[in-house]
Amino acid sequence: MTLEYINKKRPSVSPELDPCSNSNYKDFQVLNTELDISVSFDKKIVLGQVTYKLTAKTPNTTSIVLDTSYLKIIKIRINGLPSDNYELVKRKEPFGSPLKISLPTTINKEFELNIEFSTTDKCTALQFIEKEATDGQTAPYLFSQCQAIHARSLFPCFDTPGIKSPYNMKVKSPYACLMSGRPKETNEEGVYCFHQPIPIPSYLVALASGDLASAPIGPRSTVYSERVGLSDCQWEFEKDMENFIQVAEGLIFKYEWLKFDALILPLSFPYGGMENPNITFATPTLISKDRSQVKVMAHELAHSWLGNLVTNCSWEHFWLNEGWTVYLERRIIGGIAAAEAKSLGEKEAAQYGEKRRHFSVIVGWNSLVDSVKTLDPKYTSLVWNLKEGSDPDDAFSRIPYEKGFNFLFYIEQQVGGIKEFDPFIPYYFKKFRYESLDTYQFIDVLYEFFEPRGKAAKLDAIDWKGWIFGEGLPPNIPQFDPSLADECYRLVDKWVDFAKSNSTDISGFNESRDIGNFEPDQHKLFLESLTEKFGAYSVSEQIIRKLPSIYPFYAASTNGEIKSSWNELLIRFGNYNTTDQIVQDFAMWLGTVGRMKFVRPGYKLLQAYVSKEFAISTFTKFESSYHPICKTMVKKDLSLI
Ligand code: BES
Ligand code: ZN
């Protein structure tokens, strides 16, 4: 990973080696993977076998090394013959135990490797939920989350985004199952089969099982959830899903995966969404009954091209997945806004779409500024260095999303705007689909595409080094249309003037006039900017304590985005203690959501502004309901490990 790579013709396959995998994946090509597993809800394990059809790329390969983490290896066969010639090497954090299998000297270039295995109670990819703790309370539930490096705790694999395989997946369970492929008919009772003909990396393997029901949300989309909440889930997405797909297809090219389905998970799902192919997993906090968070679905859909077809070759280049996806998500949302404003005339509608997109640029920029302030600087560069054994879960933040987005937005403006940039999008995606690439290859394609179009000087003017390796904020600040943000800032200024005036007369504020016409993201921008400004002016707790009666809409909101920003504002400056209702209610809420975007800042807030003891005792009370990944991250945040 040196700068010399930049602007030099590079090999078509990334020479970058994934530092987060112990495997020797560079020595092999995976022709096919068969995953054949069964779920034991009694023992809380998944057991079964995986069969790899492999080609050795380098002659005289003497061993194959796979990633495992807390797995039990039961039996290994090479070309059908049992082999004892393997070693499960001692675990080293955070990358697990390499499984080193010796290959017979007589082995052909192409061979089959079969491994029988079982997960253990330490598995970090799976969460089993007792029947009583599910919404329907009719069946227990199981779901997986493999990104970034948890697939190795579900099955032995080359656990790197740098290598892909088509899959056949088969799972036996007493309850309905979904996996990340196209469902296939079977006659076997309690058995569910899926075929994934498009090669995917291990982190996109996914499994869920429980009392699942389904409803259509578009001509090629179905939503699944526990039976009880199904119709709300359907309502939330049915208006937008197909439109999203069509706008994305217009920007890139045809959706290749046939169906885009979504599964709404129990509350402990640790992310907003996860782009498992054919079956995006999503948090139930999206079901806000006002369609205000559908952009998460636009984001996961965009991953169908970016991440799932064109993939970062290692987690050091994670921004290639997420920055690009945020870029497309915002283009999709802008495109939908333009379509909805059609009656204004074509040009005006397009301008309106852009104005909406530019608003999301500001929201994104603010969250980038915030992240840079609080993060370990080494994780604020666009390309990470994970070679010292860093866990990608620790490096995870808004940086790859927002710095990545800003990088692309800047390149877009640099080459002359969306008209000029747009033809590059299908070019890039076609060139790298089914493959994994690094940042330097991405820059090469930019030159390859824009140089013949007379834009080389524009690209040369970009401070590549600063953007890619620089810590903190990027070298260029985005230029955007400020109109929608200005409405929020005006209200913030009014509050700040009021706070400075020492007046107690709040009659100048009025909920419906102040915030009645805000879009969902405008609420967020208003609350976050107010928090920032109140921090700088040390606002009095009397003012803060009046806020809930002035803005009952915020106080009553069940929308997670609003709830977390609102409580941050109150708890940071309201000087509440553990017995106050605001704090009690917020702590209770933290016990009901498992989405790390809300849970982690929530505990940090209690720790910093109420008390560390209270944060820890609240966490201890709810710990057992959280997903293993979330549990570990909160423990790190509260210095419990
Ligand atoms: N792929 C990510 C989630 C993820 C990232 C899981 C890294 C594990 C490791 C997903 O696409 C995502 O970005 N989700 C966001 C949605 C948002 C940006 C709209 C989330 O969960 O908040
Ligand atoms: Zn994403």
XYZ file of C-alpha atoms and ligand atoms in Angstrom:
664
model
C 0.000 0.000 0.000
C 2.250 2.775 -1.158
C 1.541 5.910 -3.078
C 3.681 4.716 -5.951
C 0.697 2.704 -7.045
C -1.322 5.783 -7.727
C -1.473 6.837 -11.374
C 0.541 3.840 -12.505
C -1.003 1.048 -14.521
C -1.871 -1.651 -12.071
C -2.532 -5.377 -12.405
C -6.167 -6.289 -13.059
C -6.344 -8.277 -9.804
C -5.602 -6.424 -6.607
C -2.204 -7.321 -5.161
C -3.376 -6.175 -1.730
C -3.395 -8.934 0.894
C -6.224 -8.881 3.440
C -4.572 -8.476 6.872
C -7.792 -9.588 8.629
C -7.714 -13.115 7.256
C -5.394 -15.911 8.371
C -6.200 -17.897 5.256
C -4.055 -18.466 2.162
C -6.892 -17.404 -0.130
C -4.529 -16.000 -2.730
C -3.431 -19.538 -3.575
C -6.889 -20.734 -4.602
C -9.892 -20.103 -6.719
C -13.236 -21.252 -5.312
C -15.355 -22.770 -8.076
C -18.315 -23.558 -5.854
C -19.359 -23.793 -2.197
C -22.038 -26.079 -0.769
C -23.157 -25.145 2.712
C -25.340 -27.807 4.298
C -26.311 -27.031 7.886
C -28.949 -27.650 10.512
C -30.077 -25.526 13.418
C -30.391 -26.891 16.939
C -32.439 -24.456 18.991
C -32.005 -26.741 22.038
C -28.228 -26.661 21.974
C -28.086 -23.173 20.438
C -25.687 -24.293 17.741
C -25.563 -24.666 13.984
C -23.893 -27.801 12.706
C -23.250 -29.310 9.334
C -20.749 -29.379 6.539
C -19.212 -27.174 3.920
C -17.868 -28.501 0.633
C -15.504 -26.421 -1.453
C -14.660 -27.123 -5.065
C -11.234 -25.539 -5.428
C -8.500 -24.897 -7.936
C -4.972 -24.373 -6.690
C -3.575 -21.314 -8.442
C 0.016 -21.867 -7.504
C 1.759 -25.179 -8.307
C 2.949 -27.361 -5.409
C 0.558 -25.869 -2.901
C 1.059 -28.072 0.159
C -1.608 -26.799 2.482
C -4.836 -24.909 2.648
C -5.486 -22.536 5.523
C -9.047 -21.441 6.367
C -10.359 -18.977 8.939
C -12.286 -20.267 11.938
C -13.350 -18.675 15.180
C -14.743 -20.681 18.096
C -15.685 -23.554 15.740
C -15.521 -27.267 16.462
C -14.021 -29.244 13.575
C -15.501 -32.730 13.390
C -14.196 -34.339 10.213
C -12.276 -33.385 7.096
C -12.344 -35.122 3.727
C -10.247 -34.347 0.665
C -11.729 -35.665 -2.571
C -14.007 -37.867 -0.460
C -11.190 -39.426 1.611
C -10.998 -38.720 5.343
C -7.896 -36.833 6.423
C -6.399 -36.398 9.889
C -3.678 -34.229 8.560
C -4.902 -30.936 9.889
C -4.352 -28.584 12.789
C -6.599 -26.015 14.433
C -3.949 -23.463 15.356
C -4.199 -21.672 18.711
C -6.555 -18.699 18.724
C -5.102 -15.225 18.318
C -7.353 -12.191 18.816
C -9.121 -10.807 16.928
C -8.749 -13.125 13.945
C -9.501 -16.536 15.466
C -7.898 -19.931 14.911
C -6.484 -20.766 11.482
C -7.421 -24.255 10.297
C -4.360 -25.631 8.524
C -5.001 -28.649 6.334
C -2.133 -30.481 4.623
C -2.783 -31.479 1.049
C -1.601 -34.838 -0.299
C 1.349 -34.462 -2.650
C -0.586 -36.317 -5.339
C -3.454 -33.823 -5.318
C -4.816 -32.569 -8.639
C -5.038 -28.908 -9.418
C -8.778 -29.131 -8.939
C -10.052 -30.850 -5.794
C -12.881 -31.027 -3.299
C -12.583 -30.218 0.373
C -15.330 -31.203 2.799
C -15.414 -30.113 6.437
C -17.905 -31.186 9.081
C -18.163 -28.607 11.830
C -20.290 -27.173 14.558
C -20.573 -23.704 16.048
C -20.130 -23.229 19.795
C -21.734 -21.021 22.430
C -18.983 -18.443 21.775
C -20.099 -17.891 18.175
C -20.054 -14.154 17.424
C -22.079 -14.340 14.188
C -25.255 -15.820 15.651
C -27.885 -14.724 18.083
C -30.442 -17.192 19.401
C -33.519 -15.584 20.918
C -35.808 -17.478 23.279
C -39.416 -17.834 22.218
C -40.608 -15.625 25.093
C -38.333 -12.774 24.011
C -39.631 -12.626 20.427
C -42.518 -10.415 19.330
C -44.844 -13.270 18.456
C -43.752 -15.520 21.352
C -44.707 -18.520 19.230
C -41.256 -19.703 18.181
C -37.610 -19.035 19.047
C -35.536 -17.034 16.579
C -32.055 -17.215 15.141
C -30.199 -14.773 12.938
C -26.663 -14.194 11.718
C -24.522 -11.123 11.086
C -21.269 -11.996 9.323
C -19.815 -8.655 8.206
C -17.028 -7.887 8.778
C -15.164 -10.970 10.103
C -17.790 -13.111 11.820
C -18.471 -15.615 9.009
C -15.500 -17.582 10.380
C -17.471 -18.250 13.563
C -20.338 -19.733 11.495
C -18.371 -22.001 9.111
C -14.729 -22.544 8.134
C -14.005 -20.248 5.200
C -11.655 -17.901 3.413
C -13.066 -15.068 5.467
C -12.065 -12.169 3.273
C -13.968 -9.980 0.822
C -11.032 -10.619 -1.529
C -12.373 -13.970 -2.788
C -15.827 -14.998 -4.013
C -17.794 -18.125 -4.795
C -21.226 -19.153 -6.002
C -23.140 -21.048 -3.305
C -25.686 -23.746 -2.780
C -27.139 -23.412 0.689
C -29.267 -25.941 2.522
C -30.566 -25.598 6.045
C -32.688 -27.812 8.247
C -34.689 -26.199 11.015
C -37.974 -26.685 12.847
C -38.899 -23.131 11.795
C -38.981 -21.239 8.501
C -35.541 -20.241 7.176
C -34.072 -17.597 4.912
C -30.556 -17.509 3.496
C -28.775 -15.142 1.108
C -29.729 -16.814 -2.167
C -32.683 -17.600 -4.386
C -35.115 -20.022 -2.704
C -35.280 -23.454 -4.370
C -38.090 -25.975 -4.096
C -37.441 -29.108 -2.006
C -39.642 -32.003 -0.946
C -37.813 -32.638 2.303
C -39.813 -31.497 5.286
C -38.166 -28.795 7.400
C -35.419 -28.282 4.820
C -34.853 -24.991 3.002
C -32.623 -24.645 -0.049
C -31.140 -21.580 -1.703
C -29.019 -21.059 -4.768
C -26.696 -18.112 -5.173
C -25.315 -18.282 -8.724
C -23.569 -14.903 -8.467
C -20.178 -15.278 -6.757
C -20.234 -13.697 -3.283
C -17.692 -13.247 -0.470
C -18.138 -15.036 2.879
C -19.394 -11.942 4.723
C -22.576 -12.035 2.637
C -23.613 -15.492 3.822
C -26.664 -15.060 6.045
C -29.200 -17.135 7.885
C -32.417 -16.425 9.785
C -34.955 -18.833 11.229
C -38.145 -18.276 13.174
C -41.850 -17.703 12.802
C -41.459 -15.850 9.497
C -44.256 -14.595 7.296
C -44.125 -12.601 4.052
C -45.965 -9.933 2.095
C -45.249 -8.255 -1.263
C -43.730 -4.746 -1.315
C -43.218 -4.513 -5.074
C -43.272 -6.624 -8.232
C -39.834 -8.092 -7.424
C -39.734 -7.501 -3.672
C -41.138 -9.289 -0.657
C -40.854 -8.297 2.977
C -40.491 -10.939 5.675
C -40.929 -10.474 9.396
C -42.349 -12.238 12.378
C -46.008 -12.807 11.682
C -47.232 -10.201 14.195
C -45.701 -7.055 12.689
C -46.008 -7.979 9.028
C -48.593 -5.495 7.745
C -46.747 -2.509 9.272
C -43.567 -3.666 7.547
C -45.398 -3.965 4.270
C -46.855 -0.446 4.548
C -43.480 1.087 5.384
C -41.822 -0.035 2.116
C -44.470 -0.799 -0.494
C -44.655 2.764 -1.802
C -40.931 3.113 -2.528
C -39.251 -0.234 -3.112
C -39.802 -0.654 -6.850
C -39.170 3.046 -7.496
C -35.823 2.760 -5.727
C -34.850 -0.206 -7.885
C -35.814 1.600 -11.079
C -33.934 4.789 -10.209
C -30.859 2.710 -9.315
C -31.128 0.761 -12.566
C -31.280 4.070 -14.443
C -28.045 5.180 -12.787
C -26.104 1.936 -13.016
C -27.525 -1.015 -14.950
C -30.110 -3.741 -14.549
C -30.619 -5.336 -11.146
C -28.969 -8.752 -11.564
C -30.126 -10.633 -8.489
C -33.720 -11.105 -9.745
C -35.440 -10.414 -6.438
C -34.752 -7.794 -3.778
C -36.356 -9.049 -0.565
C -35.997 -7.731 2.965
C -36.256 -9.314 6.384
C -37.217 -7.114 9.330
C -35.464 -8.600 12.346
C -36.061 -8.553 16.085
C -34.941 -5.451 17.984
C -31.525 -6.823 18.860
C -30.346 -6.680 15.245
C -27.165 -4.605 15.690
C -27.239 -2.569 12.446
C -29.704 -0.407 10.541
C -29.463 -2.727 7.610
C -27.225 -5.430 6.177
C -27.102 -6.013 2.444
C -27.269 -9.823 2.436
C -27.895 -10.678 -1.222
C -31.539 -11.392 -2.075
C -32.473 -10.873 1.558
C -31.448 -7.565 3.092
C -31.628 -7.734 6.882
C -32.998 -4.632 8.626
C -33.685 -3.295 12.085
C -37.323 -2.989 13.163
C -36.536 0.623 14.173
C -37.119 1.398 10.476
C -40.810 0.634 10.963
C -41.656 4.125 12.190
C -45.072 4.190 10.479
C -44.200 7.380 8.613
C -41.813 6.018 5.949
C -39.206 8.421 7.303
C -36.368 5.887 7.232
C -36.848 4.243 3.862
C -33.487 5.631 2.795
C -31.880 2.758 4.682
C -33.560 0.436 2.181
C -32.249 2.599 -0.691
C -28.799 2.205 0.861
C -28.994 -1.578 1.181
C -30.389 -1.810 -2.352
C -27.439 0.224 -3.673
C -25.131 -2.408 -2.145
C -26.571 -4.874 -4.681
C -24.182 -3.267 -7.155
C -21.642 -1.859 -4.813
C -20.304 -4.307 -2.274
C -22.217 -7.282 -3.588
C -21.173 -7.145 -7.263
C -18.125 -4.882 -6.962
C -16.438 -5.536 -3.628
C -13.663 -4.002 -1.542
C -10.720 -6.426 -1.582
C -10.064 -6.045 2.144
C -11.562 -4.098 5.050
C -8.735 -1.549 4.691
C -10.625 -0.366 1.587
C -14.059 -0.488 3.253
C -14.859 3.026 2.033
C -15.109 1.598 -1.512
C -18.163 -0.330 -0.304
C -19.785 2.213 1.965
C -18.751 5.587 0.516
C -19.950 4.526 -2.909
C -23.159 3.118 -1.467
C -23.937 6.356 0.353
C -23.204 8.194 -2.892
C -25.732 6.035 -4.764
C -28.241 6.112 -1.880
C -28.244 9.931 -2.073
C -28.546 9.897 -5.845
C -31.531 7.525 -5.524
C -33.256 9.694 -2.918
C -32.582 12.794 -5.053
C -33.948 10.969 -8.099
C -37.144 10.015 -6.255
C -37.596 13.611 -5.041
C -37.206 14.829 -8.636
C -39.768 12.308 -9.896
C -42.215 13.394 -7.216
C -41.773 17.041 -8.259
C -42.477 16.271 -11.928
C -45.381 18.695 -12.038
C -42.901 21.598 -11.689
C -41.525 20.848 -15.158
C -38.526 18.666 -15.996
C -35.727 21.148 -15.334
C -37.201 22.469 -12.098
C -37.926 18.937 -10.874
C -34.316 17.929 -11.491
C -33.127 21.026 -9.638
C -35.397 20.184 -6.725
C -33.956 16.638 -6.647
C -30.460 18.116 -6.492
C -31.459 20.519 -3.732
C -32.688 17.562 -1.676
C -29.462 15.677 -2.377
C -27.377 18.669 -1.382
C -29.220 18.766 1.903
C -28.069 15.225 2.642
C -24.514 16.374 1.812
C -24.694 18.815 4.734
C -26.125 16.250 7.120
C -23.343 13.905 6.069
C -20.643 16.562 6.397
C -21.776 17.393 9.928
C -21.608 13.781 10.963
C -18.121 13.579 9.446
C -17.018 16.613 11.480
C -18.490 15.011 14.622
C -16.816 11.659 14.016
C -13.433 13.218 13.393
C -13.667 14.961 16.774
C -14.281 11.797 18.767
C -12.362 9.069 16.943
C -8.891 7.645 17.245
C -7.128 9.609 14.439
C -5.670 6.441 12.943
C -9.181 5.353 11.963
C -10.056 8.692 10.331
C -8.152 8.110 7.083
C -10.107 6.914 4.061
C -7.934 3.844 3.555
C -7.246 2.173 6.890
C -4.132 0.444 8.035
C -5.286 -2.749 9.764
C -1.948 -4.513 9.488
C -1.194 -4.313 13.190
C -4.026 -6.705 13.944
C -6.840 -4.202 14.411
C -10.374 -5.525 14.547
C -12.434 -3.974 11.725
C -15.347 -3.679 14.180
C -13.171 -1.244 16.181
C -12.325 0.784 13.089
C -15.988 1.006 12.060
C -17.479 4.515 12.165
C -19.187 7.073 9.918
C -15.788 7.955 8.356
C -15.776 5.449 5.468
C -19.360 6.452 4.755
C -19.053 10.213 4.844
C -15.435 10.801 3.891
C -15.968 8.234 1.143
C -19.124 9.984 -0.003
C -17.403 13.362 0.050
C -14.499 11.996 -1.966
C -16.882 10.863 -4.705
C -18.941 14.040 -4.498
C -15.744 16.027 -4.890
C -14.614 13.954 -7.873
C -18.094 14.400 -9.371
C -17.766 18.178 -9.100
C -14.169 18.130 -10.233
C -14.968 16.411 -13.547
C -17.789 18.852 -14.202
C -20.920 17.682 -12.354
C -23.337 14.787 -12.611
C -23.795 14.988 -16.394
C -20.094 14.323 -16.864
C -19.763 11.900 -13.968
C -22.794 9.711 -14.684
C -21.450 7.739 -17.675
C -18.565 6.669 -15.445
C -20.912 4.850 -13.054
C -21.962 1.920 -15.330
C -18.438 1.826 -16.766
C -16.893 1.257 -13.350
C -19.481 -1.268 -12.215
C -19.294 -3.311 -15.406
C -15.541 -3.396 -15.285
C -15.326 -4.773 -11.754
C -18.507 -6.775 -11.264
C -17.923 -10.208 -9.646
C -14.518 -8.977 -8.514
C -12.822 -7.359 -5.537
C -10.691 -4.263 -5.913
C -8.623 -1.732 -3.998
C -8.571 2.056 -3.895
C -5.654 2.369 -6.312
C -7.471 0.350 -8.952
C -10.432 2.657 -8.500
C -8.223 5.676 -9.210
C -6.807 3.913 -12.256
C -10.284 3.447 -13.713
C -11.053 7.099 -13.111
C -8.041 8.018 -15.243
C -8.837 5.335 -17.779
C -12.320 6.795 -18.217
C -11.764 10.530 -17.880
C -8.364 10.974 -19.527
C -9.688 10.376 -23.087
C -12.506 12.786 -22.242
C -10.044 15.601 -21.638
C -10.256 15.599 -17.849
C -6.783 14.399 -16.902
C -5.727 17.840 -15.641
C -8.832 17.985 -13.437
C -7.916 14.633 -11.907
C -4.263 15.610 -11.539
C -5.401 18.580 -9.466
C -6.876 16.266 -6.823
C -4.817 15.834 -3.678
C -5.052 12.014 -3.793
C -2.587 11.500 -0.987
C -4.426 13.888 1.323
C -7.792 12.322 0.561
C -6.715 8.719 0.868
C -4.173 8.668 3.676
C -4.739 11.978 5.454
C -6.247 11.847 8.935
C -9.070 14.097 10.083
C -11.173 16.178 7.717
C -10.497 15.831 3.978
C -8.482 18.430 2.016
C -11.578 19.917 0.341
C -14.828 21.111 1.871
C -17.912 20.254 -0.201
C -19.763 22.997 -2.069
C -23.503 22.628 -1.671
C -26.866 24.336 -1.944
C -27.631 25.433 1.641
C -31.348 26.306 1.363
C -32.946 23.371 3.233
C -30.271 23.487 5.919
C -30.682 27.226 6.399
C -34.229 26.684 7.671
C -32.770 24.541 10.467
C -29.915 26.926 11.191
C -32.285 29.902 11.483
C -34.195 28.138 14.246
C -30.943 27.165 15.952
C -29.810 30.809 15.853
C -33.095 31.922 17.347
C -32.605 29.525 20.260
C -29.009 30.574 20.773
C -29.997 34.264 20.835
C -32.694 33.404 23.336
C -30.257 31.485 25.532
C -27.843 34.431 25.488
C -30.581 36.966 26.293
C -31.303 35.462 29.737
C -35.018 35.931 29.033
C -37.490 33.413 30.427
C -40.309 34.247 28.041
C -40.619 31.265 25.709
C -43.725 32.506 23.935
C -41.691 33.220 20.787
C -41.373 29.465 20.161
C -44.138 27.399 18.728
C -43.961 23.774 17.673
C -46.049 23.838 14.535
C -44.488 27.051 13.247
C -40.917 26.074 14.208
C -40.667 22.464 13.103
C -44.078 21.544 11.669
C -42.852 21.438 8.063
C -39.471 19.792 8.612
C -38.365 16.739 6.619
C -37.032 13.827 8.746
C -33.394 14.831 8.198
C -34.157 18.468 9.004
C -35.258 17.433 12.496
C -31.986 15.659 12.918
C -29.924 18.566 11.624
C -31.796 21.002 13.855
C -31.343 18.881 16.999
C -27.692 18.122 16.300
C -26.771 21.716 15.495
C -28.624 22.950 18.558
C -26.690 20.475 20.692
C -23.433 21.676 19.207
C -24.262 25.371 19.683
C -25.628 24.893 23.210
C -22.368 23.114 24.025
C -20.406 26.174 22.942
C -22.634 28.698 24.794
C -23.126 26.630 27.985
C -26.897 26.877 27.959
C -28.750 26.915 31.277
C -30.529 23.789 32.470
C -33.729 25.822 32.954
C -34.017 26.349 29.219
C -33.337 22.698 28.484
C -35.960 21.569 30.956
C -38.578 23.655 29.192
C -37.945 22.038 25.818
C -40.210 18.966 26.229
C -43.281 21.139 26.719
C -42.390 23.380 23.761
C -41.710 20.473 21.406
C -43.980 17.612 22.544
C -43.515 16.112 19.058
C -39.883 15.326 19.911
C -40.695 14.249 23.448
C -43.273 11.737 22.178
C -41.412 10.532 19.085
C -40.754 6.808 18.814
C -38.458 7.346 15.823
C -34.997 6.165 16.882
C -33.155 8.900 14.978
C -35.133 11.650 16.712
C -35.157 9.871 20.060
C -31.386 9.605 20.198
C -30.653 13.190 19.085
C -33.357 14.593 21.362
C -32.170 12.715 24.428
C -28.608 13.719 23.764
C -29.689 17.369 23.830
C -31.654 16.965 27.056
C -29.302 14.714 28.978
C -26.135 16.613 28.017
C -27.369 19.980 29.208
C -30.334 19.280 31.498
C -28.230 18.182 34.460
C -30.591 15.292 35.155
C -29.784 12.560 37.616
C -30.558 8.870 37.693
C -33.974 9.246 39.273
C -35.293 11.813 36.770
C -37.959 10.508 34.428
C -36.068 11.618 31.294
C -33.073 9.505 32.271
C -35.191 6.569 33.431
C -37.171 6.516 30.174
C -34.065 6.802 28.056
C -32.375 3.965 29.947
C -35.475 1.789 29.459
C -35.442 2.554 25.746
C -31.794 1.442 25.508
C -32.998 -1.929 26.756
C -35.444 -2.240 23.875
C -33.229 -1.369 20.900
C -30.183 -3.313 19.770
C -29.133 -1.137 16.854
C -25.585 -0.085 17.695
C -26.055 3.305 16.067
C -28.398 4.127 18.982
C -27.182 1.799 21.730
C -23.489 2.761 21.743
C -23.915 6.567 21.825
C -26.730 6.010 24.359
C -24.488 4.320 26.916
C -21.693 6.789 26.207
C -24.146 9.598 26.939
C -25.197 8.084 30.268
C -21.562 7.452 31.147
C -20.486 11.024 30.384
C -23.455 13.066 31.604
C -25.290 10.979 34.227
C -22.845 8.568 35.819
C -20.560 5.739 34.846
C -22.095 3.476 37.511
C -25.576 4.108 36.139
C -24.420 3.382 32.568
C -22.875 0.107 33.708
C -25.811 -1.008 35.848
C -28.238 -0.245 33.004
C -26.095 -2.196 30.565
C -25.781 -5.131 32.962
C -29.560 -5.258 33.278
C -30.073 -5.525 29.518
C -26.877 -7.243 28.442
C -28.424 -10.664 27.824
C -30.809 -9.289 25.212
C -28.078 -7.746 23.039
C -26.397 -9.340 20.048
C -22.841 -10.621 20.772
C -21.255 -7.956 18.534
C -23.194 -5.175 20.264
C -22.374 -6.567 23.711
C -18.644 -6.539 22.948
C -18.679 -3.024 21.524
C -20.592 -1.518 24.476
C -18.274 -3.303 26.910
C -15.327 -1.688 25.124
C -17.049 1.718 25.239
C -17.662 1.392 28.995
C -14.099 0.092 29.549
C -15.453 -3.221 30.866
C -13.005 -5.126 28.647
N -22.986 -3.132 5.451
C -23.457 -2.156 6.362
C -23.549 -2.650 7.773
C -22.262 -3.168 8.337
C -21.060 -2.519 8.132
C -22.267 -4.292 9.105
C -19.875 -3.026 8.674
C -21.100 -4.788 9.643
C -19.901 -4.156 9.432
C -24.819 -1.601 5.934
O -24.982 -1.500 4.568
C -24.950 -0.198 6.462
O -24.155 0.609 6.090
N -25.930 0.070 7.285
C -26.200 1.386 7.804
C -27.321 2.003 7.011
C -27.220 3.471 6.776
C -25.906 3.975 6.295
C -28.327 3.926 5.825
C -26.568 1.246 9.273
O -26.591 0.095 9.755
O -26.785 2.209 9.931
Zn -23.809 0.112 3.816
